[in-house]
Amino acid sequence: MSTFKAATKGNIARGVGRMVDLVFTKGKGSYVQTSCGKELLDFTSGIGVVNTGHSHPRVVAAAKEQVENIVHSQVNIGYHDKMLELTEMLLPNLPRGLDTIYYGTTGAEAVENAVKMARAMTGKHAVVVFRGGYHGRTFGTMAMTTSSRIYRQKFGPLIPGIHVTPFPYEYHGITTEMAMEELEQLFKDTLHEDDVAAFLIEPVLGEGGYVPAPPDFLRKVREFANSKRALMICDEVQTGFGRTGSLFACDSDYYGDDVAPDILTMAKGIASGFPLSGVATYREIANQCDPGMLGGTYAGNALSCAAAIATQKVIQEENLVENSAKMGERLRDNLRSIQQSEVSKGLIGDVRGLGLMTGVEFIKEAEPGIKAKLSEACVEENLLLLGCSTYEVVRFVPPLNISEEDIDIGCEKFEKALKSVL
């Protein structure tokens, strides 16, 4: 790496946290390369973004072709063909009945527009969120995010009308019954249903620890929202597009048919790394927003939509949802074998997840900061692995087209790294 590039790092805002001090220059499939020629197996997928793997040839080809035609066709000026084509492709695969889509750029933007729609539809303002949820870093979404204080510290006062209630976390003793009791109590001592527009929930906590909601909890939240004349928003920014072994977590066999949301947010895996997000809802809800109430300079960018079309084709035609479910089981089997081995020294308390969204949590007696040390040790083994949560959790988020061989190689690297830090 040149001296110029090394010095330039100091000109990048320090408020952006980084796992490693590396410069990445290339990615292909499940691997990335650095400027110094190091190749690493990527178990982060850009935090659940490149579900089709890095630089999938079909996505690259679609992007190259689109660049030759039109890159930016602004949505407040007119339609563009790729947005319409993508919409026709997504609609049949959305959770039951959702028939209208708004396109944005980021997951946080999707969440904020979902809340705008809910407020417009209900005429109410308050939003109930669940402890440990991550919904973004913008001024609106950081008030809804409780996965870590780092996302909101020094930025207050935050927007009003956001109320936090427990998310079931059975490893820490919080059951569905306890969480529902707290939710019901919130409406006895703090909230009135005339004020509450929506319940916003991740089916699987992302930054909060990769904790799947128990199936009965999502169903009970759905029923509770109905009883309070409020909408249910499922934030599937990280869980969507096959990550959990179903195209969308809330529309899976795991959760059943009784948890269909009123509004669904999506981003990350939608376009294989090109910036695009979406809000899917019912036309009745979307139509409460008059023309001009929604939009954005780069919303539904044509290049990103072209990449998203190719991404959807890859997911469907290369059976990535099925592979996510299959490889996720293999991954957790491997990790549970490590958990039960002498290498872990009894310090791994929980292995959990759906599809290729898996968390490993260490017991409270483990050394504080072990997740960061383990991430560093994994880099030495040429593996990228991220931590998450305010607890000691590491998360496994490989591309959905990862092979059995690379799953096994990644687990071997993890085991070696674990051995080096324990």
XYZ file of C-alpha atoms in Angstrom:
422
model
C 0.000 0.000 0.000
C 1.353 3.417 -0.918
C 2.250 6.091 1.644
C -0.475 8.270 0.145
C -3.164 5.713 0.852
C -1.896 5.090 4.374
C -1.944 8.805 5.174
C -5.395 9.239 3.627
C -6.954 7.015 6.273
C -6.557 9.913 8.682
C -8.853 12.004 6.495
C -11.755 9.582 6.891
C -14.125 10.425 9.758
C -13.159 8.427 12.846
C -16.818 8.003 13.792
C -17.017 5.106 11.322
C -16.027 2.003 13.279
C -13.995 -0.665 11.480
C -13.290 -4.253 12.356
C -9.887 -4.372 10.643
C -7.299 -1.928 9.314
C -7.240 -3.469 5.848
C -7.894 -2.082 2.380
C -10.096 -4.362 0.295
C -9.649 -4.272 -3.459
C -11.475 -7.293 -4.864
C -14.193 -9.785 -4.037
C -15.248 -12.964 -5.772
C -17.788 -15.432 -4.456
C -17.155 -16.079 -0.756
C -13.688 -14.493 -0.764
C -12.225 -10.988 -0.647
C -8.709 -9.727 -1.350
C -6.768 -6.858 0.186
C -4.338 -4.353 -1.288
C -1.437 -6.383 0.086
C -2.613 -9.590 -1.604
C -4.223 -11.256 1.422
C -7.240 -13.454 0.610
C -9.900 -13.954 3.272
C -12.995 -16.122 3.478
C -15.838 -13.674 4.071
C -18.322 -14.733 6.727
C -19.761 -11.198 6.905
C -21.097 -10.705 3.347
C -20.738 -6.974 3.895
C -23.097 -7.415 6.877
C -25.660 -9.508 5.057
C -25.556 -7.635 1.760
C -23.872 -9.785 -0.899
C -26.215 -12.747 -0.577
C -25.248 -13.849 -4.090
C -21.554 -13.663 -3.216
C -19.105 -10.962 -4.207
C -19.246 -9.861 -7.852
C -21.614 -12.542 -9.061
C -21.069 -12.660 -12.844
C -24.774 -12.296 -13.676
C -25.124 -9.241 -11.448
C -21.924 -7.723 -12.853
C -23.146 -8.280 -16.418
C -26.503 -6.656 -15.665
C -24.797 -3.635 -14.106
C -22.422 -3.229 -17.050
C -25.304 -3.348 -19.490
C -27.322 -0.812 -17.507
C -24.412 1.635 -17.314
C -24.470 1.735 -21.111
C -28.152 2.751 -21.076
C -29.077 4.999 -18.135
C -27.558 5.227 -14.651
C -29.813 7.773 -12.965
C -33.473 8.267 -13.791
C -34.943 10.382 -10.994
C -38.193 8.983 -9.594
C -39.894 12.340 -9.081
C -39.465 13.105 -12.762
C -40.758 9.878 -14.274
C -40.731 6.083 -14.198
C -37.875 3.971 -15.494
C -38.140 0.522 -17.010
C -35.937 -1.292 -14.497
C -38.032 -0.184 -11.528
C -41.181 -1.457 -13.207
C -39.519 -4.737 -14.173
C -38.211 -5.241 -10.639
C -41.657 -4.534 -9.193
C -43.255 -7.157 -11.440
C -40.625 -9.626 -10.248
C -40.957 -8.884 -6.513
C -44.744 -8.714 -6.129
C -45.517 -12.455 -6.474
C -42.905 -13.255 -3.823
C -43.932 -10.780 -1.144
C -45.751 -11.850 2.036
C -49.461 -12.359 1.613
C -51.347 -9.481 -0.021
C -48.621 -6.829 -0.127
C -49.101 -5.158 -3.484
C -47.396 -1.762 -3.462
C -43.700 -0.862 -3.200
C -41.813 2.343 -2.460
C -38.111 2.279 -3.385
C -35.393 4.094 -1.480
C -31.654 3.783 -1.057
C -30.856 2.518 2.452
C -32.462 0.357 5.094
C -32.830 3.297 7.458
C -34.596 5.240 4.723
C -36.975 2.317 4.245
C -37.785 2.194 7.962
C -38.434 5.923 8.177
C -40.762 5.805 5.174
C -42.548 2.808 6.661
C -43.213 4.840 9.802
C -44.399 7.787 7.685
C -46.890 5.493 5.945
C -48.095 4.080 9.263
C -48.642 7.546 10.694
C -50.439 8.705 7.551
C -52.683 5.632 7.564
C -53.616 5.630 11.250
C -53.515 9.325 12.071
C -51.501 8.328 15.149
C -47.863 9.013 16.007
C -46.254 6.640 18.521
C -44.137 3.631 17.538
C -43.406 0.622 19.754
C -40.016 -1.020 19.173
C -38.345 -4.015 20.764
C -35.200 -3.995 22.889
C -32.116 -5.034 20.962
C -33.532 -3.985 17.615
C -31.428 -2.208 15.019
C -33.250 -0.014 12.513
C -30.609 2.472 11.359
C -28.416 5.438 12.225
C -30.389 8.359 10.793
C -31.933 10.825 13.205
C -35.286 9.073 13.123
C -34.108 5.477 13.172
C -31.475 5.887 15.871
C -34.330 6.694 18.263
C -35.807 3.306 17.330
C -32.496 1.448 17.659
C -31.593 -0.114 21.005
C -29.007 -2.733 20.033
C -26.233 -0.497 21.399
C -25.952 2.968 22.889
C -23.139 3.825 20.440
C -25.672 4.610 17.720
C -27.317 7.392 19.729
C -24.768 8.697 22.239
C -24.115 12.484 22.104
C -26.916 12.964 19.545
C -29.889 13.696 21.795
C -32.541 14.718 22.347
C -34.003 12.045 20.112
C -37.380 12.201 18.397
C -40.317 11.652 20.755
C -43.002 9.004 20.516
C -40.737 5.940 20.479
C -41.412 3.338 23.191
C -39.255 0.294 23.931
C -40.481 -3.076 25.166
C -38.608 -6.380 25.712
C -37.847 -8.847 22.926
C -37.887 -12.535 23.939
C -34.318 -13.656 24.583
C -34.640 -17.069 26.134
C -30.891 -17.549 26.648
C -31.112 -14.613 29.062
C -34.364 -15.774 30.621
C -36.793 -13.510 28.756
C -39.627 -15.701 27.505
C -42.504 -14.902 25.180
C -44.822 -14.769 28.159
C -42.620 -12.290 30.014
C -42.224 -10.088 26.944
C -45.973 -10.027 26.328
C -46.670 -9.172 29.960
C -44.322 -6.185 29.662
C -45.964 -5.108 26.407
C -49.393 -5.267 27.977
C -48.143 -3.327 30.989
C -46.750 -0.628 28.696
C -50.305 -0.003 27.524
C -51.531 0.201 31.087
C -49.026 2.665 32.509
C -47.642 4.624 29.540
C -49.458 4.265 26.227
C -53.008 4.562 24.949
C -53.995 2.837 21.738
C -55.267 6.131 20.329
C -51.638 7.276 20.111
C -49.905 4.198 18.674
C -49.405 3.989 14.916
C -47.211 0.922 14.637
C -45.215 -1.903 16.159
C -41.785 -2.183 14.505
C -39.961 -5.493 14.871
C -37.105 -7.518 13.388
C -38.168 -11.182 13.089
C -34.570 -11.998 13.993
C -32.594 -9.481 16.014
C -29.636 -8.424 13.868
C -27.151 -6.174 15.646
C -28.898 -7.202 18.858
C -27.412 -10.700 18.785
C -28.904 -12.811 15.970
C -31.820 -13.903 18.133
C -34.834 -15.359 16.274
C -38.161 -14.327 17.732
C -40.091 -17.371 18.964
C -42.874 -18.131 16.447
C -45.619 -17.620 19.021
C -44.257 -14.178 19.896
C -44.577 -12.773 16.374
C -48.087 -14.172 16.203
C -49.017 -12.562 19.528
C -47.530 -9.211 18.495
C -49.580 -9.396 15.295
C -52.740 -10.056 17.296
C -51.891 -7.342 19.841
C -51.295 -4.777 17.101
C -54.685 -5.620 15.616
C -56.345 -5.186 18.999
C -54.810 -1.699 19.327
C -55.754 -0.642 15.779
C -52.077 -0.251 14.962
C -49.981 -1.537 12.086
C -47.233 -4.158 12.256
C -43.996 -3.318 10.458
C -41.527 -6.153 9.915
C -38.000 -4.877 9.418
C -36.458 -7.451 7.090
C -33.552 -5.294 5.965
C -31.083 -7.932 7.179
C -33.271 -11.043 7.172
C -34.734 -10.657 3.688
C -33.948 -12.336 0.387
C -33.080 -15.799 1.634
C -30.844 -14.952 4.568
C -32.912 -17.010 7.048
C -33.573 -19.954 4.736
C -36.832 -18.393 3.509
C -37.186 -15.509 1.102
C -38.586 -13.450 3.977
C -38.485 -14.569 7.603
C -42.001 -13.383 8.412
C -43.368 -15.441 5.500
C -41.716 -18.746 6.416
C -42.781 -22.144 7.671
C -40.964 -21.294 10.904
C -43.337 -18.432 11.690
C -46.451 -19.745 9.949
C -49.271 -17.934 8.187
C -50.507 -15.684 10.986
C -47.786 -13.031 11.156
C -48.065 -11.290 7.770
C -47.105 -7.640 8.345
C -48.937 -4.560 7.173
C -45.620 -3.079 6.049
C -42.337 -4.804 5.182
C -38.956 -3.077 4.890
C -36.161 -4.547 2.774
C -32.662 -3.602 1.626
C -29.198 -5.236 1.973
C -29.597 -8.500 -0.003
C -32.000 -7.010 -2.545
C -29.310 -5.904 -5.014
C -26.036 -7.672 -4.168
C -24.290 -4.562 -2.889
C -25.845 -1.843 -5.012
C -27.662 0.710 -2.802
C -31.375 -0.010 -2.902
C -34.159 -0.446 -0.374
C -37.876 -0.935 -0.462
C -41.069 -0.622 1.548
C -43.790 -3.110 0.615
C -47.318 -2.586 1.857
C -50.982 -2.602 0.873
C -52.196 -0.044 -1.655
C -54.705 1.281 0.871
C -51.842 2.188 3.198
C -49.465 3.531 0.549
C -52.193 5.698 -0.973
C -52.524 7.678 2.246
C -49.361 9.474 1.114
C -50.150 12.131 -1.483
C -47.777 12.661 -4.426
C -44.720 14.510 -3.150
C -44.829 13.060 0.367
C -42.344 10.340 -0.630
C -39.245 10.409 -2.809
C -35.514 11.027 -2.839
C -32.732 12.004 -5.196
C -31.351 8.498 -5.624
C -34.491 6.571 -4.662
C -34.943 3.455 -6.797
C -31.785 4.144 -8.790
C -31.871 2.544 -12.257
C -28.460 0.885 -11.947
C -29.380 -0.556 -8.562
C -32.706 -1.821 -9.891
C -30.926 -3.576 -12.765
C -28.622 -5.257 -10.255
C -31.636 -6.187 -8.128
C -33.366 -7.849 -11.085
C -30.277 -9.963 -11.729
C -30.031 -10.706 -8.014
C -33.615 -11.993 -7.851
C -32.979 -14.229 -10.856
C -29.852 -15.659 -9.239
C -31.671 -16.275 -5.943
C -34.488 -18.123 -7.728
C -32.642 -19.966 -10.485
C -29.612 -20.998 -8.420
C -31.747 -22.111 -5.443
C -30.065 -19.817 -2.928
C -32.964 -19.923 -0.458
C -32.736 -23.699 -0.288
C -28.938 -23.545 -0.038
C -29.206 -21.036 2.797
C -31.384 -23.433 4.782
C -29.144 -26.421 4.044
C -25.810 -24.695 4.666
C -27.212 -23.006 7.762
C -27.932 -26.401 9.304
C -24.432 -27.592 8.404
C -22.907 -24.454 9.870
C -24.753 -24.803 13.179
C -23.948 -28.518 13.380
C -20.258 -27.670 12.990
C -20.444 -24.890 15.551
C -22.249 -27.081 18.081
C -19.511 -29.670 17.663
C -16.979 -26.954 18.496
C -19.162 -25.866 21.425
C -19.025 -29.394 22.848
C -15.307 -29.868 22.200
C -12.421 -29.174 24.544
C -11.397 -26.205 22.402
C -14.307 -24.075 23.650
C -13.483 -24.810 27.311
C -17.203 -24.704 28.039
C -17.362 -20.975 27.281
C -19.787 -21.122 24.345
C -23.239 -20.860 25.817
C -25.514 -20.761 22.795
C -25.508 -21.494 19.058
C -28.659 -20.217 17.345
C -30.060 -18.940 14.095
C -32.123 -19.467 10.977
C -30.616 -20.207 7.586
C -27.260 -18.504 7.140
C -27.889 -16.026 9.948
C -26.218 -17.661 12.930
C -25.031 -16.308 16.264
C -22.610 -17.829 18.773
C -22.869 -16.387 22.283
C -20.291 -16.851 25.022
C -21.240 -17.347 28.655
C -20.971 -14.449 31.083
C -17.849 -15.974 32.643
C -15.938 -15.586 29.357
C -13.329 -12.861 29.157
C -14.889 -9.433 28.504
C -14.201 -8.326 24.950
C -13.725 -11.865 23.686
C -15.794 -11.210 20.554
C -13.424 -8.448 19.401
C -10.349 -10.542 20.171
C -11.883 -13.472 18.343
C -12.596 -11.333 15.266
C -8.944 -10.235 15.249
C -7.756 -13.821 15.633
C -10.004 -14.896 12.760
C -8.321 -12.345 10.490
C -5.013 -14.025 11.287
C -6.630 -17.242 10.021
C -7.841 -15.402 6.891
C -11.479 -15.337 7.976
C -13.733 -12.285 8.326
C -16.113 -12.677 11.275
C -18.042 -9.902 13.026
C -19.245 -9.467 16.561
C -22.604 -7.983 17.537
C -24.807 -7.295 20.562
C -24.001 -5.796 23.949
C -23.348 -9.400 24.972
C -20.378 -11.430 23.740
C -21.775 -12.655 20.426
C -20.126 -13.362 17.080
C -22.229 -13.721 13.947
C -21.840 -15.922 10.903
C -23.241 -14.324 7.735
C -21.663 -16.006 4.685
C -23.024 -15.617 1.147
C -26.064 -17.767 0.406
C -24.313 -19.630 -2.399
C -21.449 -20.758 -0.179
C -20.313 -24.345 -0.653
C -20.160 -27.143 1.915
C -16.384 -27.026 1.577
C -16.176 -23.336 2.462
C -18.601 -23.775 5.369
C -16.277 -26.443 6.764
C -13.140 -24.396 6.043
C -14.641 -21.381 7.785
C -15.522 -23.423 10.849
C -12.009 -24.867 10.968
C -10.583 -21.348 10.836
C -12.975 -20.266 13.588
C -11.908 -23.198 15.733
C -8.224 -22.325 15.305
C -8.905 -18.694 16.176
C -10.933 -19.733 19.194
C -8.120 -21.948 20.399
C -5.658 -19.066 20.115
C -7.694 -16.673 22.293
C -8.901 -19.060 25.013
